[in-house]
PDB file of C-alpha atoms in Angstrom:
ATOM      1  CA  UNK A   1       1.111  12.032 -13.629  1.00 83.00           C
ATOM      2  CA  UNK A   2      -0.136  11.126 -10.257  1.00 82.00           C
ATOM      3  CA  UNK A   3       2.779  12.000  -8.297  1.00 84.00           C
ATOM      4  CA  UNK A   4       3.224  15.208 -10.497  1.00 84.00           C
ATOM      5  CA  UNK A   5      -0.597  15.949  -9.204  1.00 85.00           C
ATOM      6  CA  UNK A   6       0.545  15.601  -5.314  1.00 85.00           C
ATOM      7  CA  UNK A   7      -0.003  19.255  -3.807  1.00 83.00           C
ATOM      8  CA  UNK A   8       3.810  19.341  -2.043  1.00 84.00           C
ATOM      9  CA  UNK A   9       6.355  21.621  -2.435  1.00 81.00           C
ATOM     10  CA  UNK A  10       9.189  20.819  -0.052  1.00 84.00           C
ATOM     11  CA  UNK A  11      10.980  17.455  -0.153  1.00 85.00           C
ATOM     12  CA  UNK A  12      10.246  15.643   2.971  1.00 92.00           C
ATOM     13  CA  UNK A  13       7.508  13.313   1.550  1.00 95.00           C
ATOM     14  CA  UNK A  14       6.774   9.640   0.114  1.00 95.00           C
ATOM     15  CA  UNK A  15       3.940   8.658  -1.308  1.00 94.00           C
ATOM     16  CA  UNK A  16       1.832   5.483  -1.523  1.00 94.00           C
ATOM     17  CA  UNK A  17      -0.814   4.522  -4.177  1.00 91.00           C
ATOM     18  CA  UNK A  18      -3.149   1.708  -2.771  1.00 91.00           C
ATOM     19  CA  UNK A  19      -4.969  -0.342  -5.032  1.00 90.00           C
ATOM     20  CA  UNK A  20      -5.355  -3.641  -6.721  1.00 93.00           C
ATOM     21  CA  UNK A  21      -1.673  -3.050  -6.542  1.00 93.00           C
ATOM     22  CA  UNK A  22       0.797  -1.116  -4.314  1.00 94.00           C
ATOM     23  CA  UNK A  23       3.415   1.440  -5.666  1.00 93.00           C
ATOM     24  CA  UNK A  24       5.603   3.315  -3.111  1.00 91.00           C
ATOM     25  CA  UNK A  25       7.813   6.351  -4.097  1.00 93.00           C
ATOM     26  CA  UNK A  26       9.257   9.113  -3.628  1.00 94.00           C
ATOM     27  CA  UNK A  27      10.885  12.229  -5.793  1.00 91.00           C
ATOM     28  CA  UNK A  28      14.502  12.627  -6.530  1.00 91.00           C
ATOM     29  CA  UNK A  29      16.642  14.586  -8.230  1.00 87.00           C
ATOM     30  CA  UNK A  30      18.269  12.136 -10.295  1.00 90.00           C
ATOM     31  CA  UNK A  31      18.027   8.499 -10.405  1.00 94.00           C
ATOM     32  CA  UNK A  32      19.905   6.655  -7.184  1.00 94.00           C
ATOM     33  CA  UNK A  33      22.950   4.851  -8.028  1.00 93.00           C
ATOM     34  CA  UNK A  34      22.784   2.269  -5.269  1.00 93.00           C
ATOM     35  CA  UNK A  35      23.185  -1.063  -6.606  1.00 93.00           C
ATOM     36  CA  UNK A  36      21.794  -2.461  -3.078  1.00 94.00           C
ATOM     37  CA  UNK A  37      18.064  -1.355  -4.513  1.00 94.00           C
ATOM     38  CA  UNK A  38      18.148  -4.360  -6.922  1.00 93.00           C
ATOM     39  CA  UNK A  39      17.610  -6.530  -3.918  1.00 93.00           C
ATOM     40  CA  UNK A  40      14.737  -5.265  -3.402  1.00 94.00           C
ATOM     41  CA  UNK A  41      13.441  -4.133  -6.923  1.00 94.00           C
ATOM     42  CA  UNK A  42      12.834  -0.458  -6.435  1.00 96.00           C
ATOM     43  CA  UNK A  43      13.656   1.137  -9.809  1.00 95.00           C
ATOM     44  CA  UNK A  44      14.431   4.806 -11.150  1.00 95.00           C
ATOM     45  CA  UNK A  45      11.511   6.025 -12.641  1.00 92.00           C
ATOM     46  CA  UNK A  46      11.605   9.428 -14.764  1.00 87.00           C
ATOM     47  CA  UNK A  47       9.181  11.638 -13.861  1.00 82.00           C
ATOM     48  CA  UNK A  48       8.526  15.859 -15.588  1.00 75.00           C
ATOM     49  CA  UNK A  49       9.920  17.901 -15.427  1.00 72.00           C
ATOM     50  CA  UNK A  50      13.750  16.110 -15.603  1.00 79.00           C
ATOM     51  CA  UNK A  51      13.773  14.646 -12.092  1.00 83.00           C
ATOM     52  CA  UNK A  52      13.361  10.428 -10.667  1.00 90.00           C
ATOM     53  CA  UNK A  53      11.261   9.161  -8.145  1.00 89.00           C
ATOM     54  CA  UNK A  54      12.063   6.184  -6.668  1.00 93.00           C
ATOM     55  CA  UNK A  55       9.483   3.377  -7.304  1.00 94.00           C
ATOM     56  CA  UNK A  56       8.611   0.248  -5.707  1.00 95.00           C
ATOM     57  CA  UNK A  57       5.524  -2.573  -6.607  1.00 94.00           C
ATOM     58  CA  UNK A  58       4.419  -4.988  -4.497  1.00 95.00           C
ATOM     59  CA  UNK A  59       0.526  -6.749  -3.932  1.00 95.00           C
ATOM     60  CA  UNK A  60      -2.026  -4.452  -2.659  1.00 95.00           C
ATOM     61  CA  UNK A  61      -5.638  -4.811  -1.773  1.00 96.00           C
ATOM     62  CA  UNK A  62      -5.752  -7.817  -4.325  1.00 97.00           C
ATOM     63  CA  UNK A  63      -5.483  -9.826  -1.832  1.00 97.00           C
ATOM     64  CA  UNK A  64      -8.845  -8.646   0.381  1.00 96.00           C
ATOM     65  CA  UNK A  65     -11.035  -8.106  -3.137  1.00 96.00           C
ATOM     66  CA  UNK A  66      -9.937 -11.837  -3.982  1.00 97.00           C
ATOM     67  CA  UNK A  67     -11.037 -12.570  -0.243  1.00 97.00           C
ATOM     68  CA  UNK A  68     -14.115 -10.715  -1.067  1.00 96.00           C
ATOM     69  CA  UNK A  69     -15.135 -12.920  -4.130  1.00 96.00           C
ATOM     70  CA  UNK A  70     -14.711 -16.611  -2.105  1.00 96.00           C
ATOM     71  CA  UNK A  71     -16.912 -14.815   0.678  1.00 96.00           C
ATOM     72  CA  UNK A  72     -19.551 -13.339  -1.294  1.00 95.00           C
ATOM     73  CA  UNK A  73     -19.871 -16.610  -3.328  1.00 94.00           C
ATOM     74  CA  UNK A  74     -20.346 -18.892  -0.171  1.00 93.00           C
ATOM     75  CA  UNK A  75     -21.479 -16.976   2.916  1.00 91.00           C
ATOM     76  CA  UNK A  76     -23.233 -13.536   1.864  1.00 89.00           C
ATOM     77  CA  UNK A  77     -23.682 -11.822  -1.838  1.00 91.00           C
ATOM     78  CA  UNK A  78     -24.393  -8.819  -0.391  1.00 91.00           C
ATOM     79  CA  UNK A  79     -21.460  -8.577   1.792  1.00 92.00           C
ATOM     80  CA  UNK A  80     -19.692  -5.154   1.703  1.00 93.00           C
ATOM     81  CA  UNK A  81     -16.321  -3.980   1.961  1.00 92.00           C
ATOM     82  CA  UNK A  82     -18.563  -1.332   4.686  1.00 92.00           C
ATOM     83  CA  UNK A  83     -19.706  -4.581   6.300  1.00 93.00           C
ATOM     84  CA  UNK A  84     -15.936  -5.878   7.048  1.00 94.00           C
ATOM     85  CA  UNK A  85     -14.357  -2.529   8.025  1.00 93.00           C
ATOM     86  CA  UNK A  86     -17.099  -3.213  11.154  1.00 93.00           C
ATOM     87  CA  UNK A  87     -15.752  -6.387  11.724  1.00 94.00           C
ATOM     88  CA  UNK A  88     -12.129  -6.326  11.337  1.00 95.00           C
ATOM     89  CA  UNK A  89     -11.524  -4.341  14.419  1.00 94.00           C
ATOM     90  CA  UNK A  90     -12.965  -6.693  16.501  1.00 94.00           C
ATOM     91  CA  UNK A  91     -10.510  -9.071  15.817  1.00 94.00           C
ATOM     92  CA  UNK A  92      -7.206  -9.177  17.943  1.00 94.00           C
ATOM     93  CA  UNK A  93      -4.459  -6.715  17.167  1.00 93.00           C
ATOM     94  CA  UNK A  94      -0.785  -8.095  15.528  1.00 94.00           C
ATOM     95  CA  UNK A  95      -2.286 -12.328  15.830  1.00 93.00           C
ATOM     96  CA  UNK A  96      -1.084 -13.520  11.990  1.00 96.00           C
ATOM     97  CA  UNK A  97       0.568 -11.760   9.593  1.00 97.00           C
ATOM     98  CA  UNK A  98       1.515 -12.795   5.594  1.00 97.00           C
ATOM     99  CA  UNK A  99       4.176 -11.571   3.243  1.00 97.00           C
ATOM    100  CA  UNK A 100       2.553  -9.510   0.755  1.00 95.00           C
ATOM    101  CA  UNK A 101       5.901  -9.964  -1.647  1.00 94.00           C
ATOM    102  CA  UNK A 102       4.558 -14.055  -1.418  1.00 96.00           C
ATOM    103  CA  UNK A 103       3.994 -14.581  -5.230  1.00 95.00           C
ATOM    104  CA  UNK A 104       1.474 -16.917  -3.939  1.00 96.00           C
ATOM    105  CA  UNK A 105      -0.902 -13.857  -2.780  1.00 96.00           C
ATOM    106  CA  UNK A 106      -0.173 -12.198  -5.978  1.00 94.00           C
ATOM    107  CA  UNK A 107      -2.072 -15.518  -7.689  1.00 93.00           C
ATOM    108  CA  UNK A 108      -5.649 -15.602  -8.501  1.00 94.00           C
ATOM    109  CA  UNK A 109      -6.672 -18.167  -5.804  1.00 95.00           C
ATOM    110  CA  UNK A 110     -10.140 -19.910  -5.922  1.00 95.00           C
ATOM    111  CA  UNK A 111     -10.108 -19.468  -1.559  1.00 97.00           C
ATOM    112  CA  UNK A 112      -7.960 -17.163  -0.696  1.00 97.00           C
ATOM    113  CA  UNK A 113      -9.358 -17.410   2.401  1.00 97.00           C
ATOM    114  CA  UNK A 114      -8.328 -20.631   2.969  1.00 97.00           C
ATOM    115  CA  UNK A 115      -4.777 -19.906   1.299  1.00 97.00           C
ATOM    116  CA  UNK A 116      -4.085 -17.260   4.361  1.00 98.00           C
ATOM    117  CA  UNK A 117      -5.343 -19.211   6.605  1.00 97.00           C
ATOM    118  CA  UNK A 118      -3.309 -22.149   5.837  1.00 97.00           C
ATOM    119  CA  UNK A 119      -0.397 -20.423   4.957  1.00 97.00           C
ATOM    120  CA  UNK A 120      -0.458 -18.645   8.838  1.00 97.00           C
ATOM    121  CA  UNK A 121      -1.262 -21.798  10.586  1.00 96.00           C
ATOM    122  CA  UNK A 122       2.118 -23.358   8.992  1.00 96.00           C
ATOM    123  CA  UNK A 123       3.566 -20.496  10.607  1.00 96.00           C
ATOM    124  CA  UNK A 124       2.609 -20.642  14.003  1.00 96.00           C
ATOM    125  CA  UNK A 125      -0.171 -18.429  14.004  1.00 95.00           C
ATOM    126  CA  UNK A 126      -3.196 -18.444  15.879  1.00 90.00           C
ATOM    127  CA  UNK A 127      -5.891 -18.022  13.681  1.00 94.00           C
ATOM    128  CA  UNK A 128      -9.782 -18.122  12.814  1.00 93.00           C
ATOM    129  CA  UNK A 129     -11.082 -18.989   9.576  1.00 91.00           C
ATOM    130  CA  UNK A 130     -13.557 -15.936   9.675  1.00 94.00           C
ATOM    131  CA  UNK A 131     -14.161 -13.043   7.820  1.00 96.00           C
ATOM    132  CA  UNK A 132     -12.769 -10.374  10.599  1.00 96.00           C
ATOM    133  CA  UNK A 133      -9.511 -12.313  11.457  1.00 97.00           C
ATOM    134  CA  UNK A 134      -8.846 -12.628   7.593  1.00 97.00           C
ATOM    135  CA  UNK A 135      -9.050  -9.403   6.922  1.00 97.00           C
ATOM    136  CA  UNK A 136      -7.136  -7.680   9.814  1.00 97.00           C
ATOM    137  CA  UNK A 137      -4.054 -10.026   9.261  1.00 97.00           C
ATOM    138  CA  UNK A 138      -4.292  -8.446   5.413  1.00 97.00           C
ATOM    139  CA  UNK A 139      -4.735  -4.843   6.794  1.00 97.00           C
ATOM    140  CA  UNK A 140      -1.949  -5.003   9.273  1.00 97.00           C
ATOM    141  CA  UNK A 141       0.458  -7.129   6.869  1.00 97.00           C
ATOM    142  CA  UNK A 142      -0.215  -4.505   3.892  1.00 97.00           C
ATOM    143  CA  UNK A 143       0.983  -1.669   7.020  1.00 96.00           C
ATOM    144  CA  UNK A 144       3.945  -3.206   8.154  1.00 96.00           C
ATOM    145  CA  UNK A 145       4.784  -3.705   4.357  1.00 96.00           C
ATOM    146  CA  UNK A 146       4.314  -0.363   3.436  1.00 96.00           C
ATOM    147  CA  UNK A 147       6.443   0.758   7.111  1.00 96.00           C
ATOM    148  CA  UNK A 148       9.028  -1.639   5.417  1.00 96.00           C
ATOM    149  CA  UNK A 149       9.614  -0.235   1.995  1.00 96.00           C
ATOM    150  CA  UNK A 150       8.747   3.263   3.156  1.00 96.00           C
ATOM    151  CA  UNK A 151      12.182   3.072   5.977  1.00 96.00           C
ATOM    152  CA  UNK A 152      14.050   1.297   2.949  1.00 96.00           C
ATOM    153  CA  UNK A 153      13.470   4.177   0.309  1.00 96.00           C
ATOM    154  CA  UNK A 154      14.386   6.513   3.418  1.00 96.00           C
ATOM    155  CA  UNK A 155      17.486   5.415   3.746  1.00 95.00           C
ATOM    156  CA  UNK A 156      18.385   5.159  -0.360  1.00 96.00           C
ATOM    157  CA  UNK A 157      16.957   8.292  -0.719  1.00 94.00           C
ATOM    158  CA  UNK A 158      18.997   9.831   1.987  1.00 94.00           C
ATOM    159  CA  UNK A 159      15.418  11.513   3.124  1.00 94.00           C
ATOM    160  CA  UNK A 160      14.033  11.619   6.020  1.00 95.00           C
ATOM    161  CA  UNK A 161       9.911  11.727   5.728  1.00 96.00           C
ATOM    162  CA  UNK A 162       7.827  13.740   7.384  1.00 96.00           C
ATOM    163  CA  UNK A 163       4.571  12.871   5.789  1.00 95.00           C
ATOM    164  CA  UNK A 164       3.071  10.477   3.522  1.00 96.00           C
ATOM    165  CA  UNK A 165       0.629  11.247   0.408  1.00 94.00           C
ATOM    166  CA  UNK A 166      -1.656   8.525   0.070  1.00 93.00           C
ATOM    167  CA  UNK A 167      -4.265   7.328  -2.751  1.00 87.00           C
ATOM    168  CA  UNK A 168      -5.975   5.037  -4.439  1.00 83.00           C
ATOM    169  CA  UNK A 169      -8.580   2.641  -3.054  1.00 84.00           C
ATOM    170  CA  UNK A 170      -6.822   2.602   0.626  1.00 87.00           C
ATOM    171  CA  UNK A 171      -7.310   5.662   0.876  1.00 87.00           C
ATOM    172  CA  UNK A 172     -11.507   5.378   1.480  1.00 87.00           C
ATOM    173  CA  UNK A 173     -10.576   3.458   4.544  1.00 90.00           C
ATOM    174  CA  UNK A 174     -10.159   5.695   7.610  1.00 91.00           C
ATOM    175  CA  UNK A 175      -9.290   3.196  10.578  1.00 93.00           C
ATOM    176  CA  UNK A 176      -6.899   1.873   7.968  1.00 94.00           C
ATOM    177  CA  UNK A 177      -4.891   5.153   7.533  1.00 94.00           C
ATOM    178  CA  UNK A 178      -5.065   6.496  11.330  1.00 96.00           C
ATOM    179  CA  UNK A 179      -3.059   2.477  12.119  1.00 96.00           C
ATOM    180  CA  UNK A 180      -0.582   3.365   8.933  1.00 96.00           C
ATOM    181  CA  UNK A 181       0.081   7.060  10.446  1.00 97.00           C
ATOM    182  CA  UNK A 182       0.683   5.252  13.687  1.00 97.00           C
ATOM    183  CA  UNK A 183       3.143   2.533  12.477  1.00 97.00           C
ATOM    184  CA  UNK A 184       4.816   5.319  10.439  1.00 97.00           C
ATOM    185  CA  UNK A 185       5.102   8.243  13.240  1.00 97.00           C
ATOM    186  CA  UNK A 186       4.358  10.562  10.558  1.00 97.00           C
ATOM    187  CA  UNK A 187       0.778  12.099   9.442  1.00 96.00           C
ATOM    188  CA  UNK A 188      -0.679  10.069   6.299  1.00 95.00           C
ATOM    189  CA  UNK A 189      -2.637  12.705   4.178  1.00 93.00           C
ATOM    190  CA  UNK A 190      -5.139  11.554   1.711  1.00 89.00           C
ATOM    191  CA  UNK A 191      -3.752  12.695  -1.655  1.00 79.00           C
ATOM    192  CA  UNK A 192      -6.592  13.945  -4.017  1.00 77.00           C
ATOM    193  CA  UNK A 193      -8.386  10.679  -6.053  1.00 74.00           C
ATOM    194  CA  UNK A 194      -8.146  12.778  -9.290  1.00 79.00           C
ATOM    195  CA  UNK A 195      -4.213  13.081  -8.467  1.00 81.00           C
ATOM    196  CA  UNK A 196      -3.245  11.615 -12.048  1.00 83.00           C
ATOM    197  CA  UNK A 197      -5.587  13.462 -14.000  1.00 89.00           C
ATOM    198  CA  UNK A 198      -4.508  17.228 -12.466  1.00 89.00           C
ATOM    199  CA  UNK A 199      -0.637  16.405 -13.119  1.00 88.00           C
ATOM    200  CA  UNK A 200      -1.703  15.439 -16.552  1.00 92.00           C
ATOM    201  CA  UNK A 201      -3.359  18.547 -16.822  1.00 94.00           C
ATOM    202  CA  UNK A 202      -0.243  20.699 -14.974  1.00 91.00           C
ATOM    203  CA  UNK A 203       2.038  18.867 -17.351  1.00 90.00           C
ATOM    204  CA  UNK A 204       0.002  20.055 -20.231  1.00 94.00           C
ATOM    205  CA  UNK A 205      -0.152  23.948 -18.699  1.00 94.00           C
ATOM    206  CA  UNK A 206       3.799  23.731 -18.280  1.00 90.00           C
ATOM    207  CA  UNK A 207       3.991  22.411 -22.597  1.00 91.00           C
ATOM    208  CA  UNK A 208       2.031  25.420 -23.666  1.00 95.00           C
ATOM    209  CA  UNK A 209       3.836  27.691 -20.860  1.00 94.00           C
ATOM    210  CA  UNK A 210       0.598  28.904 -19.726  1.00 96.00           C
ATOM    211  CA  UNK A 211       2.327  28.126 -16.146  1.00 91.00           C
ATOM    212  CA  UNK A 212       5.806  27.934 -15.377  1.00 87.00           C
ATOM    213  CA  UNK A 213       6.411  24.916 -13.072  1.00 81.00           C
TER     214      UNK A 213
END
């Protein structure tokens, strides 16, 4: 329903849906028959009115809300995700980054905090223990995961993008989208929040042909 509720015509397009959880897609014609997307478990999909989209899932903004528990509980209650879009930008650019597709940051965790940090100091990475470090190593991981899946369903789809619909939580975070529109090349345009609910609706229109597509 969402992706039937993206305002798009032509065919030059992917979407992301940022959330808890991350789906990437975008619309086909029929389903791909590339056997090299099971190594990376994006699926056919069906979507109305008899076309695919391809489909991918991966760990989304869990990983900052479960940040945002350990940090509320032990440093301030009334911390806000407002208060951290101040201070991830003062932190310095491309320092540690995680791999969201890490079934450990797809775990509850009772410090995720500590889990990142840990897990990026095993890895070389230069990195401070503090709210505004955490949370730009999560923002610019989740982009250069999203860049990574969005090039891969590119070239399966035989498509070359030219925007990208986004929506869901992400989506309420401006600096966020301006750096994904940068490390895609292409313009990111927030996709209505009430996406699912209208293709619902247009579906419904289209079942009682009170309109035709």
């Amino acid at each position: 329903s969402a992706v039937c509720g993206i305002p798009v015509t032509d065919k030059s397009w992917a979407f992301v849906s940022l959330g808890t959880w991350c789906v990437f897609g975008t619309e086909t014609d029929s389903p791909v028959l590339d056997e090299n997307i099971l190594k990376y478990d994006i699926t056919n999909e069906g979507i109305s009115p008899k076309r695919s989209f391809l489909a991918k899932n991966t760990t989304g903004l869990w990983v900052i809300q479960q940040c945002m528990q350990k940090w509320r509980s032990s440093i301030d209650m009334d911390l806000s995700y407002a208060d951290i879009d101040n201070l991830y930008p003062q932190a310095q650019c491309f320092n540690a980054f995680i791999d969201m597709d890490d079934p450990v940051f797809a775990s509850p965790q009772t410090d995720m905090p500590l889990v990142i940090f840990d897990y990026c100091k095993e890895r070389g990475f230069d990195i401070k223990d503090d709210i505004k470090d955490i949370s730009r190593c999560i923002y610019e991981s989740i982009i250069l995961n999203i860049r990574h899946y969005i090039e891969l369903l590119s070239t399966f789809s035989k498509k070359d993008f030219m925007k990208l619909y986004l929506f869901g939580g992400g989506a309420n975070n401006k600096l966020f989208c301006q750096w994904l529109s940068d490390a895609l090349l292409i313009p990111v345009i927030i996709s209505n929040p009430e996406s699912a609910s209208i293709g619902n609706m247009l579906m419904q229109l289209i079942a009682d042909n009170e309109a035709s597509n």
